[in-house]
Coordinates of C-alpha atoms and ligand atoms in Angstrom, one line a residue:
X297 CA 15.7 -58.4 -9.4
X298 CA 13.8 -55.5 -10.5
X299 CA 14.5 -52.0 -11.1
X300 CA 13.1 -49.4 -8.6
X301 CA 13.2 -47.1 -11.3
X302 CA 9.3 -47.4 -12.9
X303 CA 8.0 -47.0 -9.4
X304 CA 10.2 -43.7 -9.0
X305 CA 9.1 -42.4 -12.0
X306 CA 5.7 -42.8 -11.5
X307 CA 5.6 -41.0 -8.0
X308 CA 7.9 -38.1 -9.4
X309 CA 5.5 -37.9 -12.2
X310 CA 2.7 -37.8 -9.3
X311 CA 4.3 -35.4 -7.3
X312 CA 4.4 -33.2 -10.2
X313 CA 0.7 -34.1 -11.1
X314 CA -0.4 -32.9 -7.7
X315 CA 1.9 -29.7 -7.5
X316 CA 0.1 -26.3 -8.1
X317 CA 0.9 -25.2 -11.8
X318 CA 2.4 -22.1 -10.6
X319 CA 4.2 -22.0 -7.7
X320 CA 5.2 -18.9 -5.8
X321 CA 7.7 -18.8 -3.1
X322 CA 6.8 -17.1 -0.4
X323 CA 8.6 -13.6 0.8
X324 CA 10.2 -13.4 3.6
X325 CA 8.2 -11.7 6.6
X326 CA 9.8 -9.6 9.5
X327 CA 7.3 -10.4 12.3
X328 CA 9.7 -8.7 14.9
X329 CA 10.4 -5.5 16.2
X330 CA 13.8 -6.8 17.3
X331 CA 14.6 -7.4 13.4
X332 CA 13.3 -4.4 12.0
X333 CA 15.0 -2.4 14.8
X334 CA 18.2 -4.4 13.7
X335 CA 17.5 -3.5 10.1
X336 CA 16.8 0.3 10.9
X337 CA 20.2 0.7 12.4
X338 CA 21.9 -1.0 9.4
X339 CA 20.2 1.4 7.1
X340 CA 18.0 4.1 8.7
X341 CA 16.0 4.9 5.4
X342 CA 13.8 1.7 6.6
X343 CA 12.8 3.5 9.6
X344 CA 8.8 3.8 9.6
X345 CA 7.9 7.4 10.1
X346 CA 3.8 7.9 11.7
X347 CA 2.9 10.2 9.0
X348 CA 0.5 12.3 10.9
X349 CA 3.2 12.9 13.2
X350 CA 5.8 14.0 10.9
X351 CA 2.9 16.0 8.6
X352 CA 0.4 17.3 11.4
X353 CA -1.5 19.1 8.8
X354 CA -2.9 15.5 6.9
X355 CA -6.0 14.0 7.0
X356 CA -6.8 11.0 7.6
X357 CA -9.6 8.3 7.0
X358 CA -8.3 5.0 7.2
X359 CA -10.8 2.8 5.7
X360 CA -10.0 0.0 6.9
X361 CA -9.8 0.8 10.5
X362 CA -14.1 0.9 10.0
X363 CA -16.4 -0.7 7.7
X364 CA -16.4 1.8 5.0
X365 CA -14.7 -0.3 2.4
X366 CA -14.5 -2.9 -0.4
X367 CA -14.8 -6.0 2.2
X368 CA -17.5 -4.1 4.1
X369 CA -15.7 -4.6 7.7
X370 CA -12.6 -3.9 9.8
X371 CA -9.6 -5.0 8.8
X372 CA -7.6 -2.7 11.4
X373 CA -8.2 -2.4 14.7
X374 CA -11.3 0.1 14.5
X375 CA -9.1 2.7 17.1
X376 CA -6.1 2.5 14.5
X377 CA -5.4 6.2 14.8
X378 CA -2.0 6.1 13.2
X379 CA 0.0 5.2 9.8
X380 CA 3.1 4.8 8.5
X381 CA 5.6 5.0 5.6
X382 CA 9.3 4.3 5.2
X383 CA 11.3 7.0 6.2
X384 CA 12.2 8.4 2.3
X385 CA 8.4 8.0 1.5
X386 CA 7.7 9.6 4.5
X387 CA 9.8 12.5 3.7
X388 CA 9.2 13.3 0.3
X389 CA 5.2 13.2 1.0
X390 CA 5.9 15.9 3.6
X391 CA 7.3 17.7 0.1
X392 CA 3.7 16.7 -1.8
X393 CA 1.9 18.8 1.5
X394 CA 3.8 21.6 1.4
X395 CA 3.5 22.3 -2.3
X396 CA -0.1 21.6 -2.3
X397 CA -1.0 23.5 0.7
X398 CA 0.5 26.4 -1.3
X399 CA -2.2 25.9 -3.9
X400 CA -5.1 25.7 -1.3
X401 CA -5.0 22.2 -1.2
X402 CA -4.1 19.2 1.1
X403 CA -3.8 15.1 1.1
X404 CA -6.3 12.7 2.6
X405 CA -4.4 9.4 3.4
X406 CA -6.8 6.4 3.3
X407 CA -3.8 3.8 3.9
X408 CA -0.4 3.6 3.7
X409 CA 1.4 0.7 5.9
X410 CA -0.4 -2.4 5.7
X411 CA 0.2 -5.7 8.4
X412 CA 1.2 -8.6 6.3
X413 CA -1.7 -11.0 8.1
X414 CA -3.9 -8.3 6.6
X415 CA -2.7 -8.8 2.7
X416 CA -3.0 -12.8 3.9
X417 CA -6.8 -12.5 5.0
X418 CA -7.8 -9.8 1.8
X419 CA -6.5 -12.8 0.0
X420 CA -8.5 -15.1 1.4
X421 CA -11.7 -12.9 1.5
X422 CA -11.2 -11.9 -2.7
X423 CA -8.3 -14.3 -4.2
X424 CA -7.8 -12.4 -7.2
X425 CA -4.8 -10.5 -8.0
X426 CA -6.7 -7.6 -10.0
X427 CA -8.2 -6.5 -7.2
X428 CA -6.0 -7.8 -3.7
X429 CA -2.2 -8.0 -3.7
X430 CA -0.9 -12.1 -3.6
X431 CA 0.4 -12.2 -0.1
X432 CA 3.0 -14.7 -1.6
X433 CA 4.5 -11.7 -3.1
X434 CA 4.0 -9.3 -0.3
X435 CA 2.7 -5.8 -1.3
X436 CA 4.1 -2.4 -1.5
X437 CA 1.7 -1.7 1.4
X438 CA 2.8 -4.2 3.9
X439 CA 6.9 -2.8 2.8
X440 CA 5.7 0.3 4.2
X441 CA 6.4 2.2 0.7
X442 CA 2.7 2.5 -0.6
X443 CA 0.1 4.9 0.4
X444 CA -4.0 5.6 -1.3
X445 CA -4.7 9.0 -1.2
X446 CA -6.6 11.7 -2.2
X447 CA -6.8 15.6 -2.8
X448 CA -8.5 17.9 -0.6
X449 CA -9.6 21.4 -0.8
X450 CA -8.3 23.7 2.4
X451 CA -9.5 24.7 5.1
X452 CA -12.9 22.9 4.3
X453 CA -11.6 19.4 4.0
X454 CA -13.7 18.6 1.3
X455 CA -12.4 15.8 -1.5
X456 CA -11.7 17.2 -5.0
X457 CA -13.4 15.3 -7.5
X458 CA -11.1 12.5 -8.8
X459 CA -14.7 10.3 -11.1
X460 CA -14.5 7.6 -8.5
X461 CA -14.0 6.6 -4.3
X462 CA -11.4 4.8 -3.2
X463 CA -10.9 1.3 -4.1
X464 CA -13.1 1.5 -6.9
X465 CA -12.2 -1.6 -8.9
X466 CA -13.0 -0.7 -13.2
X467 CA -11.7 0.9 -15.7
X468 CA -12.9 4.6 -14.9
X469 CA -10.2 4.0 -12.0
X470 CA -7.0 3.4 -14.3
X471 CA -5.0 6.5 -15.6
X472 CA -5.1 5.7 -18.6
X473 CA -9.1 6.0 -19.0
X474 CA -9.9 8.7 -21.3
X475 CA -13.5 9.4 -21.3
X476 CA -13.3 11.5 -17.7
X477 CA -14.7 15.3 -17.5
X478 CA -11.8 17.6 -17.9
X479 CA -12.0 18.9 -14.7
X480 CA -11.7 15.4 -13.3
X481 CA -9.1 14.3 -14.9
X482 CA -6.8 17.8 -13.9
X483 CA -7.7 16.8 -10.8
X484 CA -5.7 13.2 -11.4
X485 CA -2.9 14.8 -13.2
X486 CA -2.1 17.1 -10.0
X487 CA -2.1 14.6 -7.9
X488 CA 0.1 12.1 -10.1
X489 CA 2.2 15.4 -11.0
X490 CA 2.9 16.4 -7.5
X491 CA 3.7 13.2 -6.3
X492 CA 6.2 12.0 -9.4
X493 CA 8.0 15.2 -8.8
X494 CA 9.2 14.1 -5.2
X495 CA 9.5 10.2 -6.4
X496 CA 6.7 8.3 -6.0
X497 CA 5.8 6.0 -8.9
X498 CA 1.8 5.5 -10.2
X499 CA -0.2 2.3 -10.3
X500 CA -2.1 2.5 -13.6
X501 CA -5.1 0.7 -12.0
X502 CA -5.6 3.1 -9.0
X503 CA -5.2 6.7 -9.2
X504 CA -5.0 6.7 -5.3
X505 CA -2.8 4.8 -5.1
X506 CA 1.3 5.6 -4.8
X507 CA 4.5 3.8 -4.2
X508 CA 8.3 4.2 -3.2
X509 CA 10.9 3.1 -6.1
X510 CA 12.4 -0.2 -5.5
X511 CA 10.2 -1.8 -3.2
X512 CA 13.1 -5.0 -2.8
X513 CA 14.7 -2.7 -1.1
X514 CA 12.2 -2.7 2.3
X515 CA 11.4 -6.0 3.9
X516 CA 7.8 -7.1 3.8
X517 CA 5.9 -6.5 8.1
X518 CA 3.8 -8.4 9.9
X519 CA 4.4 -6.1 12.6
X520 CA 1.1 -4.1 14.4
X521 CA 1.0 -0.4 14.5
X522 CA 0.3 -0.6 17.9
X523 CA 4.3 -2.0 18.0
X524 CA 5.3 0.4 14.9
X525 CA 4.2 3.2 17.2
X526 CA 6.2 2.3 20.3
X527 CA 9.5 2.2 18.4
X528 CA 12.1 4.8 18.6
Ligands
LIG147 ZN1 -2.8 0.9 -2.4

């Protein structure tokens, strides 16, 4: 009689032939409003706050509701008129407006809140986690605890001069690039002042962008904001 064992060794060595050299499990998505409600009343901090509502006095230009971005179409639905962060986000950028307004200055938001699906088709569009989060991972956007943003000057609206546009993918994007005009780069150090003193945490590639501490903390959404917006 012979041993099954040379066959079974040869297809586990197969199967590990075949397998993708890194493998990433997926994160867990809440797709439901029923779920997040659930997980709002066990902890309200994961509430998800409209900014605009909460801060009437931002701006906002949400690139991807339009064509004006790095993929060169919509990735929202073009009458996307809202956004939204975590309710502790949500709060302490409140704090960011209020000191800058007192300096003659206000925030553009060009996202904050980000559909998982969304993450899962920039994925498939670019592939390439220098420039698009791995949806495998789930991103701070689609947690609800990231936002892209920029200065403004008040009451004309115009954007202060931070060397590059939003989702500008080199170097002369990163904080730690060192060959910017000086007024360029006090332009960046507000910004990434006023928001570490209420909490948020930089992203060394993208000066716009800003996140919430312990991102674990939030689930990762696959929720609409048409459906975000209806909650209470
Ligand atoms: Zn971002």
């Amino acid at each position: 009689m012979t041993s099954p064992r040379p066959s079974l060794i040869a297809l586990v060595f197969l199967l590990t032939q075949s397998a993708p050299t890194e493998t990433t499990a997926q994160v867990a998505v809440c797709r439901s409003r029923d779920s997040l409600q659930r997980s709002i009343e066990q902890n309200a901090e994961n509430r998800l706050v409209e900014l605009k509502t909460r801060i009437p006095s931002l701006e906002y230009e949400l690139r991807y509701a339009s064509s004006n971005n790095f993929v060169g179409k919509p990735m929202y639905p073009t009458r996307t008129r809202v956004t939204f962060l975590r309710k502790p986000a949500a709060e302490a950028l409140q704090k960011v407006q209020q000191e800058l307004n007192h300096q003659g200055l206000g925030l553009k938001i060009w996202d904050a809140y980000r559909p998982h699906s969304v993450t899962v088709a920039f994925w498939e569009l670019i592939g390439d986690e220098r420039y698009v989060a791995n949806p495998a991972k789930g991103s701070g956007h689609n947690r609800g605890i990231a936002v892209d943003l920029t200065l403004i000057e008040l009451p004309s609206g115009k954007e202060i001069d931070m060397g590059t546009g939003f989702d500008h993918f080199s170097d002369t994007a990163h904080h730690s690039f060192n060959q910017l005009p000086i007024q360029v780069s006090s332009n960046r150090n507000l910004l990434r002042t006023t928001m570490e003193k209420y909490g948020f945490k930089y992203y060394e590639e993208e000066w716009w962008h800003y996140s919430w501490p312990d991102p674990a903390r939030f689930e990762v959404l696959d929720i609409p904001f048409e459906k975000l917006k209806r909650m209470r």
